[in-house]
PDB file of C-alpha atoms in Angstrom:
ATOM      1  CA  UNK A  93      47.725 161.335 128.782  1.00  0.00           C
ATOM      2  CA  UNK A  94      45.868 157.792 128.129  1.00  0.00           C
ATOM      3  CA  UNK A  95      46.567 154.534 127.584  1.00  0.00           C
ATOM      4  CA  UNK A  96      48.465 154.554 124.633  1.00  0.00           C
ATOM      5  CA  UNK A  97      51.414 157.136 126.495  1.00  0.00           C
ATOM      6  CA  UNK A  98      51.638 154.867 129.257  1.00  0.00           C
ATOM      7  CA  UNK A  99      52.063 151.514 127.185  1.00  0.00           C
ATOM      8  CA  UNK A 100      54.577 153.379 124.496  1.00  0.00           C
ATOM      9  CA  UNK A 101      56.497 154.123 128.360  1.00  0.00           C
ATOM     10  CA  UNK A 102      56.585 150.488 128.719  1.00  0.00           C
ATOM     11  CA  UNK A 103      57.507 150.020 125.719  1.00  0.00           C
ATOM     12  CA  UNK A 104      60.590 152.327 125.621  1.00  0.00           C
ATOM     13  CA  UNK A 105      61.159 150.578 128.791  1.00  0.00           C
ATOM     14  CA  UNK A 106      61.584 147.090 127.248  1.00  0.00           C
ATOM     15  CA  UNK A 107      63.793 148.367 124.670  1.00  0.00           C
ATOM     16  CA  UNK A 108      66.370 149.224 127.272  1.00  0.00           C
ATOM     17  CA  UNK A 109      66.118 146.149 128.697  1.00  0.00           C
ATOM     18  CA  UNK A 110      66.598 144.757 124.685  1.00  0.00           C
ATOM     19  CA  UNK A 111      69.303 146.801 124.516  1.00  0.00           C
ATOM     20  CA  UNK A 112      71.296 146.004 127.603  1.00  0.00           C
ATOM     21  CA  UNK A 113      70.324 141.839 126.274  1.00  0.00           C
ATOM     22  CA  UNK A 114      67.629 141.063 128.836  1.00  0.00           C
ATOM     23  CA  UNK A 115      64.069 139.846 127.595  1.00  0.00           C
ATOM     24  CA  UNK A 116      62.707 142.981 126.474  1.00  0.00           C
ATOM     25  CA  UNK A 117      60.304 143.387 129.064  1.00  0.00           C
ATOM     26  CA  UNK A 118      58.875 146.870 130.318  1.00  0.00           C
ATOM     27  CA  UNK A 119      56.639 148.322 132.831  1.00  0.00           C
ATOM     28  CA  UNK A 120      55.432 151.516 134.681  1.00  0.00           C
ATOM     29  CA  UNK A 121      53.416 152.609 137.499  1.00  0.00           C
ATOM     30  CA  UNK A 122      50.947 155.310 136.644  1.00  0.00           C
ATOM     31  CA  UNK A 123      49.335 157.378 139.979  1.00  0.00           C
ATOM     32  CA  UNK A 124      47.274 160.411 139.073  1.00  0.00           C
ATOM     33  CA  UNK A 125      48.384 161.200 135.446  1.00  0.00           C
ATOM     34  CA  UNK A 126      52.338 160.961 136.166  1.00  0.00           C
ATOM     35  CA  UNK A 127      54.755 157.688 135.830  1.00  0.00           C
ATOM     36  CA  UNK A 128      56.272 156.872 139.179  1.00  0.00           C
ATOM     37  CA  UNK A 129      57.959 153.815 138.947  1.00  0.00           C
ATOM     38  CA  UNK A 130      59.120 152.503 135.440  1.00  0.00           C
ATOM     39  CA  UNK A 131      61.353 149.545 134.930  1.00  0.00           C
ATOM     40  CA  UNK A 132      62.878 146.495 132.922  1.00  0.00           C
ATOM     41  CA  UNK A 133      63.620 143.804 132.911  1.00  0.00           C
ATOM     42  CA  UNK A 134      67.359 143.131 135.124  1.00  0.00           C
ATOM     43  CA  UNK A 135      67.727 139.588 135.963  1.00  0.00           C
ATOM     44  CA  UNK A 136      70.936 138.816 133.818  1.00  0.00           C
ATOM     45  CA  UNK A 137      72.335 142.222 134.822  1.00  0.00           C
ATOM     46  CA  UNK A 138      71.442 141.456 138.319  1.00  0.00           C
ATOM     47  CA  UNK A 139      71.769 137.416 138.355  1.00  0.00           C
ATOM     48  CA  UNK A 140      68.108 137.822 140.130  1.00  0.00           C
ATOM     49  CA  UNK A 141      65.364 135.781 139.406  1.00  0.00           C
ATOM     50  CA  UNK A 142      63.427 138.322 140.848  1.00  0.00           C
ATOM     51  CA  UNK A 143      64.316 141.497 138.925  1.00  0.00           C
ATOM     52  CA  UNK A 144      61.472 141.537 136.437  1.00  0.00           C
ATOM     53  CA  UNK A 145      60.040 144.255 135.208  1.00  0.00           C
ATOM     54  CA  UNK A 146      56.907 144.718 137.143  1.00  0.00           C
ATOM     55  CA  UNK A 147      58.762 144.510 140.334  1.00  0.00           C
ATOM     56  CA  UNK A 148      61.628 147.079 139.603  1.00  0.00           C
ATOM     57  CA  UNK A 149      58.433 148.854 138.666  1.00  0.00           C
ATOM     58  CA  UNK A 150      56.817 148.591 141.516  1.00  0.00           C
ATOM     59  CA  UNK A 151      59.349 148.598 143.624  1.00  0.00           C
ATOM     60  CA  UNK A 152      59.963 152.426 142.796  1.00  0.00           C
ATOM     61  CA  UNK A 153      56.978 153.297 142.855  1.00  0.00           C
ATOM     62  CA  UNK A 154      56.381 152.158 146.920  1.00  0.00           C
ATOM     63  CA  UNK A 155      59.608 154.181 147.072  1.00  0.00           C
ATOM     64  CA  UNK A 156      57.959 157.372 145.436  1.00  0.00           C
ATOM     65  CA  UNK A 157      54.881 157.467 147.377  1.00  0.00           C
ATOM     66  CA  UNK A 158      56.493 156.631 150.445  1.00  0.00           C
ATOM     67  CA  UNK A 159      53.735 153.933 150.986  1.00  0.00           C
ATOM     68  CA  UNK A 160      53.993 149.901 150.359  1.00  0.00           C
ATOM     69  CA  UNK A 161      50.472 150.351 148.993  1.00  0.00           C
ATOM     70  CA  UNK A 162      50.060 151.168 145.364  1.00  0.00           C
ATOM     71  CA  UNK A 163      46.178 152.340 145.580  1.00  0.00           C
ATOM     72  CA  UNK A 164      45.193 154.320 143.139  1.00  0.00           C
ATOM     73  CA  UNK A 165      48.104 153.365 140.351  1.00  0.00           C
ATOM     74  CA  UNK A 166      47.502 151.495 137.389  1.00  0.00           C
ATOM     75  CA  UNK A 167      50.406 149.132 136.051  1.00  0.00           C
ATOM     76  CA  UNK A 168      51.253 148.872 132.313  1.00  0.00           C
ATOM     77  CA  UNK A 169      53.197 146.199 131.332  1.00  0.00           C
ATOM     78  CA  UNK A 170      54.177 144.710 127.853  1.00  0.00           C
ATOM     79  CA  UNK A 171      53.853 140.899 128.670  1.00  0.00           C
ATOM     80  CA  UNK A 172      51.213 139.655 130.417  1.00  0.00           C
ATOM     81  CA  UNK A 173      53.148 139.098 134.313  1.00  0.00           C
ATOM     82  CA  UNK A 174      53.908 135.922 135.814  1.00  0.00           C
ATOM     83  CA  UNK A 175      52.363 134.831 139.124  1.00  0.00           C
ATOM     84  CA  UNK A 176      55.197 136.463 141.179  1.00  0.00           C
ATOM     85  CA  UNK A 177      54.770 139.407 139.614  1.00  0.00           C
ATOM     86  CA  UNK A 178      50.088 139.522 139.925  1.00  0.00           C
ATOM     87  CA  UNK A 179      51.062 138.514 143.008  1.00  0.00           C
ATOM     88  CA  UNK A 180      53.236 141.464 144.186  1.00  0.00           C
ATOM     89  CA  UNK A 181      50.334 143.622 142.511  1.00  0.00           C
ATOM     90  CA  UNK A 182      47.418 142.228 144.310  1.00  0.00           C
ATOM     91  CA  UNK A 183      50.227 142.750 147.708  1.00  0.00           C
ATOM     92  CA  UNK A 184      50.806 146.200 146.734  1.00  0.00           C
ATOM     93  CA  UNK A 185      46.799 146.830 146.298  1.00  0.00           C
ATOM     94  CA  UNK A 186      47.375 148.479 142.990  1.00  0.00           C
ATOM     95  CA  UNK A 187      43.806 149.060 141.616  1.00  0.00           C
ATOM     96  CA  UNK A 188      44.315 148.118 137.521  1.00  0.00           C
ATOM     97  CA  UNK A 189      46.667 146.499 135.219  1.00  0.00           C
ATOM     98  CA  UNK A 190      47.156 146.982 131.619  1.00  0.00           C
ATOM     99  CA  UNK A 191      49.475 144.152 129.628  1.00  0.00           C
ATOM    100  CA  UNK A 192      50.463 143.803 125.942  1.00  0.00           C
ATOM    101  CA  UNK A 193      50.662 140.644 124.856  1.00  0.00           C
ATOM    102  CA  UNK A 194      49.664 137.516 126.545  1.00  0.00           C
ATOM    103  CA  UNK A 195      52.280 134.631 127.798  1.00  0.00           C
ATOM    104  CA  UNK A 196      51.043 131.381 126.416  1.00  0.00           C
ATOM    105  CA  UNK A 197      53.797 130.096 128.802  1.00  0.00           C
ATOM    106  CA  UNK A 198      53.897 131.819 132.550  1.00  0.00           C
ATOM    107  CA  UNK A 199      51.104 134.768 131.927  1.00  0.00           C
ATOM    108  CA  UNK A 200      49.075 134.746 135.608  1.00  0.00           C
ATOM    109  CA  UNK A 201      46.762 137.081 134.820  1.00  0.00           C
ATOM    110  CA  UNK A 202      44.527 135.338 132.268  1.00  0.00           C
ATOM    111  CA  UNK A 203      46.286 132.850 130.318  1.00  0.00           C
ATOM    112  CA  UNK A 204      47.389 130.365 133.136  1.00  0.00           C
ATOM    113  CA  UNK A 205      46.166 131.950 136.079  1.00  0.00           C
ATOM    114  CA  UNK A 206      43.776 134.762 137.046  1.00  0.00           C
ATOM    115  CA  UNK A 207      45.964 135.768 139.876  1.00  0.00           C
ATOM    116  CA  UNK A 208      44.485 139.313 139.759  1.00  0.00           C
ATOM    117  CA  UNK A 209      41.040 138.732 139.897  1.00  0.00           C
ATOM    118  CA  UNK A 210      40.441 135.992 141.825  1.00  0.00           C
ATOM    119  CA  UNK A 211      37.910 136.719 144.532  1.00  0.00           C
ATOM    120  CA  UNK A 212      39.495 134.155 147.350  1.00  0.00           C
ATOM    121  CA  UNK A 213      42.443 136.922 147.770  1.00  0.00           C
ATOM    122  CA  UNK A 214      42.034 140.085 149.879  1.00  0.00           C
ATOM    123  CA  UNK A 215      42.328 142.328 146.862  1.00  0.00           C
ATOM    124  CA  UNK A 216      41.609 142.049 143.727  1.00  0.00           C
ATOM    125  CA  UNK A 217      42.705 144.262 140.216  1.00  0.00           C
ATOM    126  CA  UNK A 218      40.943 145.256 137.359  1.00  0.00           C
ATOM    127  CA  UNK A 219      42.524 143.575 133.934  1.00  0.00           C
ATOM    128  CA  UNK A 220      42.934 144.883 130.394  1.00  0.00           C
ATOM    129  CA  UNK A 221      45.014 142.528 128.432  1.00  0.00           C
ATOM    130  CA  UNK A 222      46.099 142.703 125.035  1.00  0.00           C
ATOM    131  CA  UNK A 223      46.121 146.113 124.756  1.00  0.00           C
ATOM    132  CA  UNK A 224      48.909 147.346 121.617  1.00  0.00           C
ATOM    133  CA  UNK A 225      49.358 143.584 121.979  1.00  0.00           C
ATOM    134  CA  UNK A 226      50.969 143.621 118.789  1.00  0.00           C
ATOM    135  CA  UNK A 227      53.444 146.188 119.159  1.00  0.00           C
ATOM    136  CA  UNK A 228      54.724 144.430 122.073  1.00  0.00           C
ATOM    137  CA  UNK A 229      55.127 140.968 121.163  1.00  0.00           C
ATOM    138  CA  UNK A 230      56.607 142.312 117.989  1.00  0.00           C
ATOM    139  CA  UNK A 231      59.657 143.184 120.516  1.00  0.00           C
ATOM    140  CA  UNK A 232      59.386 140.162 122.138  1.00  0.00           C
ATOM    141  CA  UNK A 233      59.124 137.589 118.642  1.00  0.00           C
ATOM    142  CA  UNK A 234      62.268 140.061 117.188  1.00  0.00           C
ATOM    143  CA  UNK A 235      64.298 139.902 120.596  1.00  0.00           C
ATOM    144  CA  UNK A 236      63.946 135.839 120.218  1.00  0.00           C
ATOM    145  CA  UNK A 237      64.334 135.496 116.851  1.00  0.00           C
ATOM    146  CA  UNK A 238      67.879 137.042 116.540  1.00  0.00           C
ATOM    147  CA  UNK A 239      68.777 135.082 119.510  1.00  0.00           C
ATOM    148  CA  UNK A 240      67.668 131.922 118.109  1.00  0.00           C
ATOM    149  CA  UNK A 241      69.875 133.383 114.938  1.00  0.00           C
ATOM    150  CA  UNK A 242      72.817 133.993 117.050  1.00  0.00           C
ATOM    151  CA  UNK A 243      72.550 131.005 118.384  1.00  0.00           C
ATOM    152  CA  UNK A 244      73.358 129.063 115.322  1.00  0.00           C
ATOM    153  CA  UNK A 245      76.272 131.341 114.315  1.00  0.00           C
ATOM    154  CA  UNK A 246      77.793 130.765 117.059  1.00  0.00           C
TER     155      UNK A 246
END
C-alpha cells in the first residue's frame, strides 16, 4: 500500500459524500498499513457544523484503537482541513497529514494557517499537501459547478 491507495480511499470517500449532496469531502486514518477510520463529509445529513470529514475520520479511528491518541496514523484528506479540523489532529497527536488540494478559502494547514506545524503547540504534524491535488479538486470544481448550474434552473 502507499500513498496513492490511501488518497484514492479518500477519494471514494468524498464521492459518497457527493453522492448523498454534501461537499464532496473525504478522509481516512491510516495506522500500520490498514485504514481505521474513513469518513465524509455529514454536516447537511447531520445539521452539524462539526461533521466534516476529518473528524468523522478521526473520530473512528480513536474508537478503533481504543485510544484518544492517534500516534502513529497518518491522515489523508482531499481538501486541505480547516483550523477545527488541524486542530483536532494536532489534539489527537496524529504524526502526518496528507491533503489534495489546497483551500484558498479556510485551508489551516498551509494556505491560511500552519495549524499543524506550528512549533508554539504541544505537538506538531508532518505536512504533504497537494498530493493527486488535481484529482481532488476536480471533485470539488465538478460538485460546485453543477450546483451553481442547478442553481439557475431552479
Amino acid at each position: 500500500m502507499d500513498d496513492y491507495y490511501y488518497m484514492k480511499a479518500a477519494i471514494s470517500e468524498a464521492v459518497k459524500g457527493k453522492e448523498e449532496g454534501e461537499v464532496p469531502v473525504g478522509c481516512v486514518v491510516v495506522y500500520e498499513g490498514r485504514i481505521i477510520g474513513k469518513g465524509h463529509n455529514r454536516i447537511e445529513a447531520l445539521q452539524d457544523p462539526t461533521a466534516h470529514a476529518e473528524i468523522l475520520a478521526i473520530t473512528a479511528a480513536a474508537e478503533y484503537l481504543g485510544n484518544r491518541r492517534l500516534e502513529g496514523c497518518t491522515i489523508y484528506v482531499t481538501l486541505e482541513p480547516c483550523a477545527m479540523c488541524c486542530g483536532a489532529m494536532v489534539l489527537a497527536r496524529a504524526n502526518k497529514l496528507v491533503f489534495g488540494a489546497y483551500d484558498p478559502k479556510a485551508g489551516a494547514a498551509v494556505t491560511l494557517y500552519n495549524i499543524p506545524t506550528d512549533k508554539r503547540l504541544n505537538h506538531q504534524l508532518e505536512v504533504v499537501g497537494g498530493f493527486m491535488e488535481d484529482e481532488c479538486g476536480g471533485i470539488l470544481t465538478d460538485f460546485f459547478r453543477r450546483l451553481r448550474e442547478n442553481k439557475y434552473i431552479n
